[in-house]
Amino acid sequence: MKIAVFPGDGIGEEIVPQAIAVLEGIGKVFNHQFDFQYGFIGGAAIDRFGEPLPKESLATALLADAVLLGAVGGPKWEGLDYSVRPERALLGLREQMGLYANLRPVMLFPMLAGASTLKSEVIEGINLLVVRELTGGIYFGSPRGVEKYEGHERGVNTEVYTTPEIVRIAKVAFETARKRRKKVTSVDKANVLEVSELWRKVVTEIHKDYPDVALSHMYVDNCAMQLIRNPRQFDVLVTTNLFGDILSDEAAMLTGSIGMLPSASLGGESRKTGLKGMYEPIHGSAPDIAGKDVANPIATILSVAMMLQYTFGLDREAIAIESAVFEVLKEGYRTEDIYSLDNKKVGTKEMGRLILERLKGHRG
Ligand code: IPM
Ligand code: MG
C-alpha cells in the first residue's frame, strides 16, 4: 500500500507524524505493510524549490494509491502571485489526480457537545456528509483574472459546470446516501444562476436511477441558515466547489472544532480495491499555533481512517481508529481547541500517543 505523505506547512508538520504513527500502529496490530513516500508541497516546497508543487512531488502523488496531506499556506507566502501560492499545490493535486469528489463527514462526538458554540439540543445526534465537487466550478473556470477595463480594473472569475461533471458528482452523492439514511439535499442558487439551473436539472435526472433515495433541492443561502437552525435534517449534502467550501466550514463548527473533521478527495481507481484518494483534515495550517504542540491531530488521524476505508477497503481497521479516538475523548483528554473545565488538557504529541496506545489494546 503506497502512501504519498505531504506534511506541508504550519501545524501540518506536527499533526501528520501523529497520523503516520497511528497507521504504523494499524500495520502492527492488523499485520499490514505501508510504504510511505515523503514529499514537499506548499510553502515548504516554495522555500526549497521555488514552486508550490514540484514535479517530483506530483509524480510521487500520481504513483501512490493514496495521499496523506497536512495543510498548506501561511502569512510568509501571502504576497505571492496566485499562480505560485502554496494553495496552488492543493488545487494542482486535486486537478492532476482527478479528485472530483470531496467527502466531508460532519459527526458529533457526544462528549464534545459542550464544545460547540451552538446549543446541545440543536446539534445532538448530527451526522451529515458534505459531498463537494472539487475540480470544477469557479475555482477552475475561465476566463479569469484582473484586467484593465474602461479606465479602471475589472476582476473576473467564471462559474462553469458541464453535464458530465454534474452527473459524476450526483452519482457519488446518491451512491453514498444509499449506505446512509438515503437522503440527498442538492444545494444551488437556481433562483439566480443559469449554471445552477443546469445543476438542478441534471441532479434531478440522475435521481431517476436512485428511486430508493429521497432528493430535495435547497438554495445555498437557505442551506447556510438551516445548518445552524436544524442540522439534523441533513444526511448527504451535494454541492459545487465554492458552495461546498463555505458550507463545510460552517458545518464543521457544529461539532465544536474544525480540528475534528477529516476529509477524503476521491477520483480515479486505485490499483487496490478502492478509489484513489487524497486524505486531509479540513482545517488549514494554523500558523498562529504552529510549532507549539497544541494543534489537534484528530482530524488528520480520522483522515487516515477514511483512507483505510475508501482506498484500501479496510473497514475494520478504520473502525479501530475511530474507536480509539472515541475512547480517548471519553476518558476526558482534550487538546486546547476542544478543552473545557474538568477535562485533561494534552498537547498534539500526547493526544497522538494516547490514541495509538488505545489502538494497540485492540485485537486485530
Ligand atoms: C479547503 C480549503 C482550500 C479550498 C484552500 C486552502 C485552497 O479552504 O480545502 O476547503 O478552498 O478548497
Ligand atoms: Mg475551505
Coordinates of N, CA and C in Angstrom, one line a residue, residues 6-216:
F6 N 2.6 14.3 2.4 CA 3.0 15.7 2.3 C 2.5 16.5 3.6
P7 N 3.4 16.6 4.5 CA 3.0 17.3 5.7 C 2.7 18.8 5.4
G8 N 3.4 19.4 4.5 CA 3.1 20.8 4.1 C 3.6 21.8 5.1
D9 N 2.8 22.8 5.5 CA 3.2 23.9 6.3 C 2.5 24.0 7.7
G10 N 3.0 24.8 8.5 CA 2.4 25.1 9.8 C 2.2 23.9 10.6
I11 N 1.0 23.7 11.2 CA 0.8 22.6 12.0 C 0.8 21.3 11.3
G12 N 0.8 21.3 9.9 CA 0.9 20.1 9.1 C 2.0 19.2 9.5
E13 N 3.2 19.9 9.9 CA 4.4 19.2 10.3 C 4.2 18.5 11.6
E14 N 3.2 18.9 12.4 CA 3.0 18.3 13.7 C 2.0 17.2 13.7
I15 N 0.9 17.5 13.0 CA -0.2 16.5 13.0 C 0.0 15.3 12.1
V16 N 0.7 15.5 11.0 CA 1.0 14.3 10.1 C 1.8 13.2 10.8
P17 N 2.8 13.5 11.5 CA 3.6 12.5 12.2 C 2.7 11.6 13.1
Q18 N 1.7 12.3 13.8 CA 0.8 11.6 14.7 C -0.1 10.6 13.9
A19 N -0.5 11.0 12.7 CA -1.3 10.1 11.9 C -0.5 9.0 11.3
I20 N 0.7 9.3 11.0 CA 1.6 8.2 10.5 C 1.9 7.2 11.6
A21 N 2.1 7.6 12.8 CA 2.3 6.7 13.9 C 1.1 5.8 14.1
V22 N -0.1 6.4 13.9 CA -1.4 5.6 14.0 C -1.4 4.5 12.9
L23 N -1.1 5.0 11.7 CA -1.0 4.0 10.6 C -0.1 2.9 10.8
E24 N 1.1 3.2 11.4 CA 2.1 2.2 11.7 C 1.6 1.3 12.8
G25 N 0.8 1.8 13.7 CA 0.2 1.0 14.8 C -0.8 0.0 14.2
I26 N -1.6 0.5 13.2 CA -2.5 -0.3 12.5 C -1.8 -1.5 11.8
G27 N -0.7 -1.1 11.2 CA 0.2 -2.1 10.5 C 0.6 -3.2 11.4
K28 N 1.0 -2.8 12.6 CA 1.4 -3.8 13.6 C 0.3 -4.7 14.1
V29 N -0.8 -4.1 14.5 CA -1.9 -4.8 15.0 C -2.6 -5.7 14.0
F30 N -2.8 -5.2 12.8 CA -3.5 -6.0 11.8 C -2.6 -6.6 10.7
N31 N -1.3 -6.4 10.9 CA -0.4 -7.1 10.0 C -0.5 -6.6 8.6
H32 N -0.3 -5.2 8.4 CA -0.2 -4.7 7.1 C 1.1 -3.9 6.9
Q33 N 1.5 -3.8 5.6 CA 2.7 -3.1 5.3 C 2.4 -1.8 4.5
F34 N 2.8 -0.7 5.1 CA 2.5 0.5 4.4 C 3.9 1.1 3.9
D35 N 3.9 1.6 2.7 CA 5.1 2.1 2.1 C 4.9 3.7 2.0
F36 N 5.6 4.4 2.8 CA 5.4 5.9 2.9 C 6.5 6.6 2.0
Q37 N 6.0 7.5 1.1 CA 6.9 8.3 0.3 C 6.7 9.7 0.6
Y38 N 7.7 10.4 1.2 CA 7.5 11.8 1.6 C 7.8 12.8 0.5
G39 N 7.2 13.9 0.6 CA 7.4 14.9 -0.4 C 7.1 16.3 0.2
F40 N 7.6 17.3 -0.5 CA 7.3 18.7 -0.1 C 6.3 19.4 -1.0
I41 N 5.3 20.0 -0.4 CA 4.4 20.8 -1.2 C 4.1 22.1 -0.4
G42 N 3.5 23.1 -1.1 CA 3.1 24.3 -0.4 C 4.2 25.2 -0.2
G43 N 4.2 26.0 0.9 CA 5.2 26.9 1.3 C 6.6 26.2 1.5
A44 N 6.5 25.0 2.1 CA 7.7 24.2 2.3 C 8.4 23.9 1.0
A45 N 7.7 23.7 -0.1 CA 8.3 23.5 -1.4 C 8.7 24.8 -2.0
I46 N 8.0 25.8 -1.8 CA 8.4 27.2 -2.4 C 9.8 27.5 -1.8
D47 N 9.9 27.4 -0.5 CA 11.2 27.7 0.2 C 12.4 26.9 -0.4
R48 N 12.1 25.6 -0.7 CA 13.2 24.8 -1.1 C 13.4 24.8 -2.7
F49 N 12.3 24.8 -3.4 CA 12.4 24.6 -4.9 C 11.9 25.8 -5.7
G50 N 11.3 26.8 -5.0 CA 10.7 27.9 -5.7 C 9.4 27.7 -6.3
E51 N 8.8 26.6 -6.1 CA 7.4 26.3 -6.6 C 6.6 25.5 -5.6
P52 N 5.3 25.7 -5.6 CA 4.4 25.0 -4.6 C 4.2 23.5 -4.8
L53 N 4.2 23.1 -6.1 CA 4.0 21.7 -6.4 C 5.1 21.2 -7.3
P54 N 6.3 20.9 -6.8 CA 7.4 20.4 -7.7 C 7.0 19.1 -8.4
K55 N 7.6 19.0 -9.6 CA 7.4 17.8 -10.4 C 7.5 16.5 -9.6
E56 N 8.6 16.4 -8.8 CA 8.8 15.2 -8.0 C 7.7 14.9 -7.1
S57 N 7.1 15.9 -6.5 CA 6.0 15.7 -5.5 C 4.8 15.2 -6.3
L58 N 4.5 15.8 -7.4 CA 3.4 15.5 -8.2 C 3.5 14.0 -8.7
A59 N 4.7 13.6 -9.1 CA 5.0 12.3 -9.6 C 4.7 11.3 -8.4
T60 N 5.2 11.6 -7.2 CA 5.0 10.8 -6.0 C 3.5 10.6 -5.8
A61 N 2.8 11.7 -5.9 CA 1.3 11.6 -5.7 C 0.7 10.7 -6.7
L62 N 1.0 10.9 -8.0 CA 0.4 10.1 -9.0 C 0.7 8.6 -9.0
L63 N 1.8 8.3 -8.4 CA 2.2 6.9 -8.3 C 1.6 6.2 -7.1
A64 N 1.2 7.0 -6.2 CA 0.7 6.4 -4.9 C -0.7 5.9 -5.0
D65 N -1.2 5.0 -4.1 CA -2.6 4.6 -4.0 C -3.4 5.7 -3.3
A66 N -2.7 6.4 -2.4 CA -3.4 7.4 -1.5 C -2.4 8.5 -1.1
V67 N -2.9 9.7 -0.9 CA -2.0 10.8 -0.5 C -2.5 11.2 0.9
L68 N -1.6 11.4 1.8 CA -1.9 12.0 3.1 C -1.3 13.4 3.1
L69 N -2.2 14.4 3.4 CA -1.7 15.7 3.3 C -2.0 16.5 4.6
G70 N -1.1 17.3 5.1 CA -1.3 18.0 6.3 C -2.1 19.3 6.0
A71 N -1.4 20.4 5.7 CA -2.0 21.6 5.4 C -1.0 22.5 4.6
V72 N -1.5 23.5 3.9 CA -0.5 24.4 3.2 C -0.9 25.8 3.5
G73 N 0.1 26.7 3.3 CA -0.1 28.1 3.4 C 0.4 28.7 4.7
G74 N 0.5 30.1 4.7 CA 0.9 30.8 5.8 C 1.2 32.2 5.4
P75 N 1.3 33.2 6.4 CA 1.5 34.6 6.1 C 2.7 34.9 5.3
K76 N 3.7 34.0 5.5 CA 5.0 34.2 4.8 C 4.9 34.2 3.3
W77 N 3.9 33.5 2.7 CA 3.8 33.4 1.3 C 2.6 34.1 0.7
E78 N 1.9 34.9 1.6 CA 0.7 35.6 1.2 C 0.8 36.6 0.0
G79 N 2.0 37.2 0.0 CA 2.2 38.3 -1.1 C 2.4 37.7 -2.5
L80 N 2.6 36.4 -2.6 CA 3.0 35.9 -3.9 C 1.8 35.9 -4.9
D81 N 2.1 35.8 -6.2 CA 1.1 35.7 -7.2 C 0.3 34.4 -7.0
Y82 N -1.0 34.5 -7.4 CA -1.9 33.3 -7.2 C -1.3 32.0 -7.8
S83 N -0.6 32.2 -9.0 CA -0.1 31.0 -9.7 C 1.0 30.3 -9.0
V84 N 1.6 30.9 -8.0 CA 2.7 30.2 -7.2 C 2.5 30.2 -5.7
R85 N 1.3 30.5 -5.3 CA 1.0 30.4 -3.9 C 0.9 29.0 -3.4
P86 N 1.1 28.8 -2.1 CA 1.0 27.4 -1.5 C -0.3 26.7 -1.9
E87 N -1.4 27.4 -1.9 CA -2.7 26.8 -2.2 C -2.8 26.2 -3.6
R88 N -1.9 26.7 -4.5 CA -1.9 26.1 -5.8 C -1.5 24.6 -5.8
A89 N -0.7 24.2 -4.8 CA -0.3 22.8 -4.7 C -1.5 21.9 -4.5
L90 N -2.4 22.4 -3.6 CA -3.6 21.7 -3.3 C -4.5 21.6 -4.5
L91 N -4.7 22.7 -5.2 CA -5.6 22.7 -6.3 C -5.0 21.9 -7.5
G92 N -3.7 22.0 -7.6 CA -3.0 21.3 -8.6 C -3.1 19.8 -8.4
L93 N -2.9 19.3 -7.2 CA -3.1 17.9 -6.9 C -4.5 17.4 -7.1
R94 N -5.5 18.2 -6.7 CA -6.8 17.8 -7.0 C -7.1 17.6 -8.5
E95 N -6.6 18.6 -9.2 CA -6.9 18.6 -10.7 C -6.1 17.5 -11.3
Q96 N -4.8 17.4 -11.1 CA -3.9 16.4 -11.7 C -4.3 15.0 -11.4
M97 N -4.8 14.8 -10.2 CA -5.2 13.4 -9.8 C -6.6 13.1 -10.1
G98 N -7.3 14.1 -10.6 CA -8.7 13.9 -11.0 C -9.7 13.7 -9.8
L99 N -9.4 14.3 -8.7 CA -10.1 14.1 -7.4 C -11.4 15.0 -7.4
Y100 N -12.4 14.6 -8.1 CA -13.5 15.4 -8.3 C -14.6 15.4 -7.1
A101 N -14.4 14.4 -6.3 CA -15.4 14.3 -5.2 C -14.8 14.4 -3.8
N102 N -15.2 15.4 -3.1 CA -14.7 15.7 -1.8 C -15.7 15.3 -0.7
L103 N -15.4 14.4 0.1 CA -16.3 13.9 1.1 C -15.9 14.5 2.5
R104 N -16.8 15.2 3.1 CA -16.5 15.8 4.4 C -17.6 15.4 5.4
P105 N -17.3 14.3 6.2 CA -18.3 13.9 7.1 C -18.4 14.8 8.4
V106 N -19.5 15.2 8.8 CA -19.7 16.0 10.0 C -20.4 15.3 11.0
M107 N -19.7 14.8 12.0 CA -20.3 13.9 13.1 C -19.9 14.5 14.4
L108 N -20.9 14.4 15.3 CA -20.6 15.0 16.7 C -20.2 13.9 17.6
F109 N -19.0 13.9 18.2 CA -18.7 13.0 19.3 C -19.5 13.5 20.5
P110 N -20.4 12.7 21.1 CA -21.4 13.2 22.1 C -20.7 14.0 23.2
M111 N -19.5 13.5 23.6 CA -18.9 14.2 24.7 C -18.3 15.6 24.4
L112 N -18.4 15.9 23.1 CA -18.0 17.3 22.7 C -19.1 18.2 22.5
A113 N -20.3 17.8 22.8 CA -21.5 18.7 22.5 C -21.3 20.1 23.2
G114 N -20.7 20.1 24.3 CA -20.5 21.3 25.1 C -19.4 22.2 24.4
A115 N -18.6 21.7 23.5 CA -17.5 22.5 22.9 C -18.0 23.3 21.7
S116 N -19.2 23.0 21.3 CA -19.8 23.8 20.2 C -20.3 25.1 20.7
T117 N -20.4 26.1 19.8 CA -21.0 27.4 20.1 C -22.5 27.3 20.0
L118 N -23.0 26.2 19.5 CA -24.5 26.0 19.4 C -25.0 25.2 20.5
K119 N -26.3 25.4 20.8 CA -26.9 24.7 21.9 C -26.9 23.2 21.7
S120 N -26.6 22.4 22.7 CA -26.5 21.0 22.6 C -27.8 20.4 22.0
E121 N -29.0 20.9 22.3 CA -30.2 20.2 21.8 C -30.3 20.4 20.3
V122 N -29.6 21.4 19.7 CA -29.6 21.6 18.3 C -28.7 20.6 17.6
I123 N -27.5 20.3 18.2 CA -26.5 19.6 17.5 C -26.4 18.1 17.9
E124 N -27.1 17.7 19.0 CA -27.0 16.3 19.4 C -27.5 15.4 18.3
G125 N -26.7 14.4 18.0 CA -27.1 13.4 17.0 C -26.8 13.7 15.6
I126 N -26.2 14.9 15.3 CA -26.0 15.2 13.9 C -25.0 14.3 13.3
N127 N -25.3 13.9 12.0 CA -24.4 13.0 11.2 C -24.7 13.3 9.8
L128 N -23.9 14.2 9.2 CA -24.2 14.6 7.8 C -22.9 14.5 7.0
L129 N -23.0 14.4 5.7 CA -21.9 14.3 4.9 C -22.0 15.4 3.8
V130 N -21.0 16.2 3.7 CA -20.9 17.2 2.6 C -20.2 16.5 1.4
V131 N -20.8 16.4 0.3 CA -20.2 15.9 -0.9 C -20.0 17.2 -1.8
R132 N -18.7 17.6 -1.8 CA -18.4 18.8 -2.5 C -17.7 18.5 -3.9
E133 N -18.2 19.1 -5.0 CA -17.5 18.9 -6.2 C -16.2 19.7 -6.1
L134 N -15.1 19.1 -6.6 CA -13.8 19.6 -6.2 C -12.9 20.0 -7.4
T135 N -13.2 19.7 -8.6 CA -12.3 20.0 -9.7 C -12.9 20.9 -10.8
G136 N -14.1 21.5 -10.4 CA -14.7 22.4 -11.4 C -15.2 23.7 -10.8
G137 N -16.2 24.3 -11.4 CA -16.8 25.5 -10.9 C -15.9 26.7 -11.0
I138 N -16.2 27.6 -10.1 CA -15.5 28.9 -10.2 C -14.0 28.8 -9.8
Y139 N -13.6 27.8 -9.1 CA -12.2 27.6 -8.8 C -11.3 27.4 -10.0
F140 N -11.9 26.8 -11.1 CA -11.1 26.4 -12.3 C -11.6 27.1 -13.5
G141 N -12.8 27.7 -13.5 CA -13.4 28.3 -14.7 C -12.6 29.4 -15.3
S142 N -12.7 29.5 -16.7 CA -12.1 30.7 -17.3 C -13.2 31.3 -18.2
P143 N -13.1 32.6 -18.5 CA -12.0 33.5 -18.2 C -11.8 33.8 -16.7
R144 N -10.6 34.1 -16.4 CA -10.3 34.6 -15.0 C -9.2 35.6 -15.0
G145 N -9.1 36.4 -14.0 CA -8.0 37.4 -14.0 C -8.5 38.8 -13.6
V146 N -7.5 39.7 -13.5 CA -7.8 41.1 -13.3 C -7.3 41.8 -14.5
E147 N -8.1 42.6 -15.1 CA -7.7 43.3 -16.4 C -8.1 44.8 -16.4
K148 N -7.4 45.5 -17.2 CA -7.7 47.0 -17.4 C -9.1 47.0 -18.1
Y149 N -10.0 47.9 -17.7 CA -11.3 47.9 -18.3 C -11.9 49.4 -18.2
E150 N -12.0 50.0 -19.3 CA -12.6 51.3 -19.4 C -12.0 52.3 -18.4
G151 N -10.7 52.3 -18.3 CA -10.0 53.2 -17.4 C -9.9 52.8 -16.0
H152 N -10.5 51.7 -15.6 CA -10.3 51.1 -14.3 C -10.0 49.6 -14.4
E153 N -10.1 48.9 -13.3 CA -9.7 47.5 -13.3 C -11.0 46.7 -13.2
R154 N -10.9 45.4 -13.7 CA -12.1 44.5 -13.6 C -11.6 43.1 -13.2
G155 N -12.1 42.6 -12.2 CA -11.7 41.2 -11.8 C -12.8 40.2 -12.3
V156 N -12.3 39.1 -12.8 CA -13.3 38.1 -13.4 C -13.0 36.7 -13.0
N157 N -14.0 36.0 -12.5 CA -13.9 34.5 -12.4 C -15.2 34.0 -12.9
T158 N -15.1 32.7 -13.3 CA -16.3 32.1 -14.0 C -16.7 30.8 -13.4
E159 N -18.0 30.8 -13.1 CA -18.6 29.6 -12.5 C -19.1 28.7 -13.7
V160 N -18.5 27.6 -13.9 CA -18.9 26.8 -15.1 C -19.0 25.3 -14.7
Y161 N -20.1 24.7 -15.1 CA -20.2 23.2 -14.9 C -20.8 22.6 -16.2
T162 N -20.2 21.5 -16.6 CA -20.7 20.7 -17.7 C -21.6 19.6 -17.2
T163 N -22.4 19.0 -18.1 CA -23.3 17.9 -17.7 C -22.5 16.8 -17.1
P164 N -21.4 16.3 -17.8 CA -20.7 15.1 -17.2 C -20.1 15.4 -15.8
E165 N -19.7 16.6 -15.5 CA -19.2 17.0 -14.2 C -20.3 16.8 -13.1
I166 N -21.5 17.3 -13.5 CA -22.6 17.2 -12.6 C -23.1 15.8 -12.4
V167 N -23.1 15.0 -13.5 CA -23.5 13.6 -13.4 C -22.7 12.8 -12.5
R168 N -21.3 12.9 -12.6 CA -20.5 12.1 -11.8 C -20.6 12.4 -10.3
I169 N -20.7 13.7 -10.0 CA -20.8 14.1 -8.5 C -22.1 13.7 -8.0
A170 N -23.2 13.8 -8.8 CA -24.5 13.4 -8.3 C -24.5 11.9 -8.0
K171 N -23.9 11.1 -8.9 CA -23.8 9.7 -8.6 C -23.1 9.4 -7.3
V172 N -22.0 10.1 -7.0 CA -21.3 9.9 -5.8 C -22.2 10.1 -4.6
A173 N -23.0 11.2 -4.7 CA -23.9 11.6 -3.6 C -25.0 10.5 -3.4
F174 N -25.6 10.1 -4.5 CA -26.7 9.1 -4.4 C -26.1 7.7 -3.9
E175 N -25.0 7.3 -4.4 CA -24.4 6.1 -4.0 C -24.1 6.1 -2.5
T176 N -23.5 7.2 -2.1 CA -23.1 7.3 -0.7 C -24.3 7.3 0.2
A177 N -25.4 8.0 -0.3 CA -26.6 8.1 0.5 C -27.2 6.8 0.7
R178 N -27.1 5.9 -0.3 CA -27.6 4.5 -0.2 C -27.1 3.8 1.0
K179 N -25.8 4.1 1.4 CA -25.2 3.4 2.5 C -25.5 4.2 3.8
R180 N -26.2 5.3 3.7 CA -26.5 6.0 5.0 C -28.0 6.1 5.2
R181 N -28.6 7.3 5.4 CA -30.0 7.4 5.6 C -30.9 7.7 4.4
K182 N -30.2 7.6 3.2 CA -30.9 7.6 1.9 C -31.6 9.0 1.7
K183 N -30.9 10.1 2.0 CA -31.5 11.4 1.8 C -30.4 12.3 1.2
V184 N -30.7 12.9 0.0 CA -29.8 13.8 -0.6 C -30.4 15.2 -0.7
T185 N -29.7 16.2 -0.2 CA -30.1 17.6 -0.5 C -29.1 18.2 -1.4
S186 N -29.5 18.6 -2.6 CA -28.7 19.3 -3.5 C -28.8 20.8 -3.3
V187 N -27.6 21.4 -3.2 CA -27.6 22.8 -2.9 C -27.1 23.7 -4.1
D188 N -27.9 24.7 -4.4 CA -27.6 25.5 -5.6 C -28.1 26.9 -5.4
K189 N -28.0 27.7 -6.4 CA -28.6 29.1 -6.4 C -29.4 29.3 -7.7
A190 N -30.3 28.3 -7.9 CA -31.0 28.2 -9.2 C -32.0 29.3 -9.4
N191 N -32.3 30.1 -8.3 CA -33.2 31.2 -8.5 C -32.5 32.4 -9.1
V192 N -31.1 32.3 -9.2 CA -30.4 33.4 -9.8 C -29.4 33.0 -11.0
L193 N -28.8 31.8 -10.8 CA -27.7 31.4 -11.7 C -28.1 30.4 -12.7
E194 N -27.8 30.6 -14.0 CA -28.1 29.6 -15.0 C -27.4 28.3 -14.8
V195 N -26.1 28.4 -14.3 CA -25.3 27.2 -14.1 C -25.9 26.4 -13.0
S196 N -26.6 27.0 -12.1 CA -27.3 26.3 -11.0 C -28.6 25.6 -11.6
E197 N -29.2 26.3 -12.6 CA -30.4 25.7 -13.2 C -30.0 24.4 -13.9
L198 N -28.9 24.4 -14.6 CA -28.4 23.1 -15.2 C -28.1 22.1 -14.1
W199 N -27.4 22.5 -13.1 CA -27.0 21.6 -11.9 C -28.3 20.9 -11.4
R200 N -29.3 21.7 -11.2 CA -30.6 21.1 -10.6 C -31.2 20.2 -11.6
K201 N -31.2 20.5 -12.8 CA -31.8 19.7 -13.9 C -31.1 18.3 -13.9
V202 N -29.8 18.4 -14.0 CA -29.0 17.1 -14.1 C -29.1 16.3 -12.9
V203 N -29.1 16.9 -11.7 CA -29.2 16.1 -10.5 C -30.6 15.4 -10.4
T204 N -31.6 16.1 -10.8 CA -33.0 15.6 -10.9 C -33.0 14.4 -11.8
E205 N -32.4 14.5 -13.0 CA -32.3 13.5 -14.0 C -31.7 12.2 -13.5
I206 N -30.5 12.4 -12.8 CA -29.7 11.2 -12.3 C -30.5 10.5 -11.2
H207 N -31.3 11.3 -10.5 CA -32.0 10.8 -9.3 C -33.0 9.7 -9.8
K208 N -33.4 9.7 -11.0 CA -34.3 8.7 -11.5 C -33.8 7.3 -11.4
D209 N -32.4 7.2 -11.4 CA -31.8 5.9 -11.2 C -31.7 5.4 -9.8
Y210 N -32.1 6.3 -8.9 CA -32.0 6.0 -7.4 C -33.3 6.3 -6.7
P211 N -34.3 5.6 -7.1 CA -35.7 5.9 -6.6 C -35.8 5.6 -5.1
D212 N -34.8 4.8 -4.5 CA -34.8 4.5 -3.1 C -34.2 5.6 -2.3
V213 N -33.6 6.6 -2.9 CA -33.1 7.8 -2.2 C -34.0 9.0 -2.4
A214 N -34.2 9.7 -1.3 CA -35.0 10.9 -1.4 C -34.2 12.1 -1.8
L215 N -34.6 12.9 -2.7 CA -33.9 14.1 -3.2 C -34.7 15.3 -2.9
S216 N -34.0 16.3 -2.3 CA -34.6 17.7 -2.3 C -33.6 18.7 -2.7

